[in-house]
Structure formats: C-alpha cells, structure tokens
C-alpha cells in the first residue's frame, strides 16, 4: 500500500474536522492574507466553522481582499479540530497568536520558504511534504 500523498492527508483531515483556525505570520502581507482567505472561503463552502486571525491588523492597502471582514486579531485560546498556518516559515513568526492556536487536532503548515522548519503535523512546503 502506497503512503498517502500530502494532498490526500489534507483532504482527509478537512473532511473529518468541523472547527478550523487559519493563521499567518506577524505583519501579514498579500501572500499571507490571500492564502488565509482562500483556505477560509474553501472551508466555509464545505460547511466548516472557520476563524481567521493574525497578530497584526491587515494593512489598509490590502483591505479590499477581505470585504466580509473574516480576518481578526488574536483570539482567546480555544480548541480547534484543525489549524492551517500559511506563509509562515517557523512557529515563532506566528507571534502572539501561537497561544490562540495551541489547542488543536492537526496543524497543517503551508508555505513557500526554503527556511521552513516543518513544524506542522502536515507540512506542504514549496509543494513538497
């Protein structure tokens, strides 16, 4: 039996979960925010409960990306079935939201930086596991 491909692992995790959090790095930029919101809308379309937040506010010049105002600041810690972290090479770059994301089932780390420390339970870094 072949090992599960990374996308299969992500799909299985999403299908099993109900509550999801999505976070990104401190001082979020366009690729961080765009990735967070793309995942959030996909999960919401699947009927999942989704919370999206970062340590720092969205820059005004990027506010058009989030007309429904999904992106929030740090949240009170609570349990999530799954956490997606986007565009964040290491756990420390999450900043103050690390505590908010600490109680989770599976942590999925999706990033494009070669310096990524692969801190997730599932890591998709530059299209590789």
mmCIF file of C-alpha atoms in Angstrom:
data_model
loop_
_atom_site.group_PDB
_atom_site.id
_atom_site.type_symbol
_atom_site.label_atom_id
_atom_site.label_comp_id
_atom_site.label_asym_id
_atom_site.label_seq_id
_atom_site.Cartn_x
_atom_site.Cartn_y
_atom_site.Cartn_z
ATOM 1 C CA UNK A 1 0.000 0.000 0.000
ATOM 2 C CA UNK A 2 1.454 3.354 -1.006
ATOM 3 C CA UNK A 3 1.850 6.116 1.587
ATOM 4 C CA UNK A 4 -0.819 8.794 1.449
ATOM 5 C CA UNK A 5 0.058 11.759 -0.686
ATOM 6 C CA UNK A 6 0.151 15.019 1.197
ATOM 7 C CA UNK A 7 -2.967 16.380 -0.519
ATOM 8 C CA UNK A 8 -4.827 13.184 0.429
ATOM 9 C CA UNK A 9 -3.804 13.707 4.068
ATOM 10 C CA UNK A 10 -5.039 17.299 3.973
ATOM 11 C CA UNK A 11 -8.348 16.290 2.373
ATOM 12 C CA UNK A 12 -8.911 13.566 4.968
ATOM 13 C CA UNK A 13 -8.144 16.000 7.783
ATOM 14 C CA UNK A 14 -10.548 18.586 6.361
ATOM 15 C CA UNK A 15 -13.292 16.020 5.860
ATOM 16 C CA UNK A 16 -13.024 14.859 9.487
ATOM 17 C CA UNK A 17 -12.912 18.337 11.038
ATOM 18 C CA UNK A 18 -15.651 20.767 11.947
ATOM 19 C CA UNK A 19 -13.799 23.703 13.547
ATOM 20 C CA UNK A 20 -10.828 25.290 11.819
ATOM 21 C CA UNK A 21 -8.480 28.157 12.559
ATOM 22 C CA UNK A 22 -6.262 29.818 9.997
ATOM 23 C CA UNK A 23 -3.307 31.990 10.911
ATOM 24 C CA UNK A 24 -0.253 33.537 9.336
ATOM 25 C CA UNK A 25 2.891 35.443 10.158
ATOM 26 C CA UNK A 26 3.318 38.717 12.013
ATOM 27 C CA UNK A 27 2.863 41.848 9.891
ATOM 28 C CA UNK A 28 0.887 39.943 7.236
ATOM 29 C CA UNK A 29 1.446 40.757 3.588
ATOM 30 C CA UNK A 30 -0.572 39.958 0.487
ATOM 31 C CA UNK A 31 0.505 36.352 0.021
ATOM 32 C CA UNK A 32 -0.137 35.565 3.688
ATOM 33 C CA UNK A 33 -3.577 37.190 3.728
ATOM 34 C CA UNK A 34 -4.542 35.886 0.300
ATOM 35 C CA UNK A 35 -3.635 32.326 1.302
ATOM 36 C CA UNK A 36 -5.517 32.568 4.588
ATOM 37 C CA UNK A 37 -8.662 33.891 2.944
ATOM 38 C CA UNK A 38 -8.569 31.376 0.069
ATOM 39 C CA UNK A 39 -8.467 28.499 2.554
ATOM 40 C CA UNK A 40 -11.132 30.140 4.712
ATOM 41 C CA UNK A 41 -13.589 30.519 1.831
ATOM 42 C CA UNK A 42 -12.942 26.960 0.632
ATOM 43 C CA UNK A 43 -13.597 25.592 4.128
ATOM 44 C CA UNK A 44 -16.709 27.713 4.577
ATOM 45 C CA UNK A 45 -18.037 26.434 1.247
ATOM 46 C CA UNK A 46 -17.684 22.936 2.729
ATOM 47 C CA UNK A 47 -19.810 23.979 5.711
ATOM 48 C CA UNK A 48 -16.897 24.194 8.166
ATOM 49 C CA UNK A 49 -16.682 26.661 11.066
ATOM 50 C CA UNK A 50 -13.704 28.899 10.344
ATOM 51 C CA UNK A 51 -11.798 31.527 12.340
ATOM 52 C CA UNK A 52 -9.057 33.551 10.624
ATOM 53 C CA UNK A 53 -6.648 35.683 12.611
ATOM 54 C CA UNK A 54 -3.181 37.209 12.793
ATOM 55 C CA UNK A 55 -1.196 39.037 15.419
ATOM 56 C CA UNK A 56 -1.230 42.280 13.449
ATOM 57 C CA UNK A 57 -4.005 44.074 11.615
ATOM 58 C CA UNK A 58 -4.359 43.874 7.894
ATOM 59 C CA UNK A 59 -2.641 46.768 6.116
ATOM 60 C CA UNK A 60 -5.207 49.273 4.816
ATOM 61 C CA UNK A 61 -3.947 48.829 1.249
ATOM 62 C CA UNK A 62 -4.969 45.126 1.385
ATOM 63 C CA UNK A 63 -8.409 45.579 2.991
ATOM 64 C CA UNK A 64 -10.093 45.007 -0.387
ATOM 65 C CA UNK A 65 -9.056 41.327 -0.114
ATOM 66 C CA UNK A 66 -11.399 40.824 2.829
ATOM 67 C CA UNK A 67 -14.760 42.500 2.114
ATOM 68 C CA UNK A 68 -16.557 40.143 4.533
ATOM 69 C CA UNK A 69 -14.105 41.037 7.338
ATOM 70 C CA UNK A 70 -13.151 37.431 8.140
ATOM 71 C CA UNK A 71 -9.661 38.332 9.344
ATOM 72 C CA UNK A 72 -9.420 39.171 13.050
ATOM 73 C CA UNK A 73 -6.790 39.945 15.633
ATOM 74 C CA UNK A 74 -5.626 37.462 18.294
ATOM 75 C CA UNK A 75 -8.402 35.402 19.837
ATOM 76 C CA UNK A 76 -8.992 33.825 23.212
ATOM 77 C CA UNK A 77 -7.483 30.310 23.136
ATOM 78 C CA UNK A 78 -9.970 27.570 22.350
ATOM 79 C CA UNK A 79 -9.875 24.139 20.777
ATOM 80 C CA UNK A 80 -9.933 23.625 17.010
ATOM 81 C CA UNK A 81 -10.111 20.355 15.112
ATOM 82 C CA UNK A 82 -7.503 21.655 12.694
ATOM 83 C CA UNK A 83 -5.278 24.699 12.271
ATOM 84 C CA UNK A 84 -3.887 25.890 8.951
ATOM 85 C CA UNK A 85 -0.841 28.151 9.077
ATOM 86 C CA UNK A 86 0.075 29.879 5.833
ATOM 87 C CA UNK A 87 3.198 31.659 4.617
ATOM 88 C CA UNK A 88 4.956 31.246 7.971
ATOM 89 C CA UNK A 89 8.410 29.640 7.935
ATOM 90 C CA UNK A 90 8.582 28.927 11.665
ATOM 91 C CA UNK A 91 6.294 28.712 14.655
ATOM 92 C CA UNK A 92 7.780 31.815 16.292
ATOM 93 C CA UNK A 93 6.699 34.025 13.347
ATOM 94 C CA UNK A 94 3.095 33.484 14.397
ATOM 95 C CA UNK A 95 3.760 35.912 17.232
ATOM 96 C CA UNK A 96 1.019 36.349 19.809
ATOM 97 C CA UNK A 97 -1.441 34.050 18.033
ATOM 98 C CA UNK A 98 0.675 30.985 18.929
ATOM 99 C CA UNK A 99 -1.217 30.750 22.215
ATOM 100 C CA UNK A 100 -4.563 31.161 20.447
ATOM 101 C CA UNK A 101 -3.711 28.234 18.161
ATOM 102 C CA UNK A 102 -2.153 25.954 20.780
ATOM 103 C CA UNK A 103 -5.197 23.718 21.293
ATOM 104 C CA UNK A 104 -5.643 21.918 18.013
ATOM 105 C CA UNK A 105 -6.032 18.500 16.483
ATOM 106 C CA UNK A 106 -3.891 18.693 13.349
ATOM 107 C CA UNK A 107 -1.637 21.593 12.393
ATOM 108 C CA UNK A 108 -1.227 21.993 8.625
ATOM 109 C CA UNK A 109 1.733 24.159 7.618
ATOM 110 C CA UNK A 110 1.513 25.502 4.033
ATOM 111 C CA UNK A 111 4.436 27.674 2.978
ATOM 112 C CA UNK A 112 6.869 28.507 0.187
ATOM 113 C CA UNK A 113 10.001 29.481 2.162
ATOM 114 C CA UNK A 114 13.025 27.170 1.923
ATOM 115 C CA UNK A 115 13.806 28.103 5.525
ATOM 116 C CA UNK A 116 10.565 26.492 6.768
ATOM 117 C CA UNK A 117 11.203 24.380 9.877
ATOM 118 C CA UNK A 118 8.368 21.944 9.069
ATOM 119 C CA UNK A 119 6.720 22.454 12.448
ATOM 120 C CA UNK A 120 3.295 21.140 11.439
ATOM 121 C CA UNK A 121 1.756 17.706 11.684
ATOM 122 C CA UNK A 122 1.338 18.008 7.910
ATOM 123 C CA UNK A 123 3.830 20.201 6.068
ATOM 124 C CA UNK A 124 3.424 21.331 2.474
ATOM 125 C CA UNK A 125 6.471 23.476 1.838
ATOM 126 C CA UNK A 126 7.066 24.652 -1.716
ATOM 127 C CA UNK A 127 4.747 21.926 -2.965
ATOM 128 C CA UNK A 128 6.587 19.139 -1.111
ATOM 129 C CA UNK A 129 5.942 17.235 2.103
#
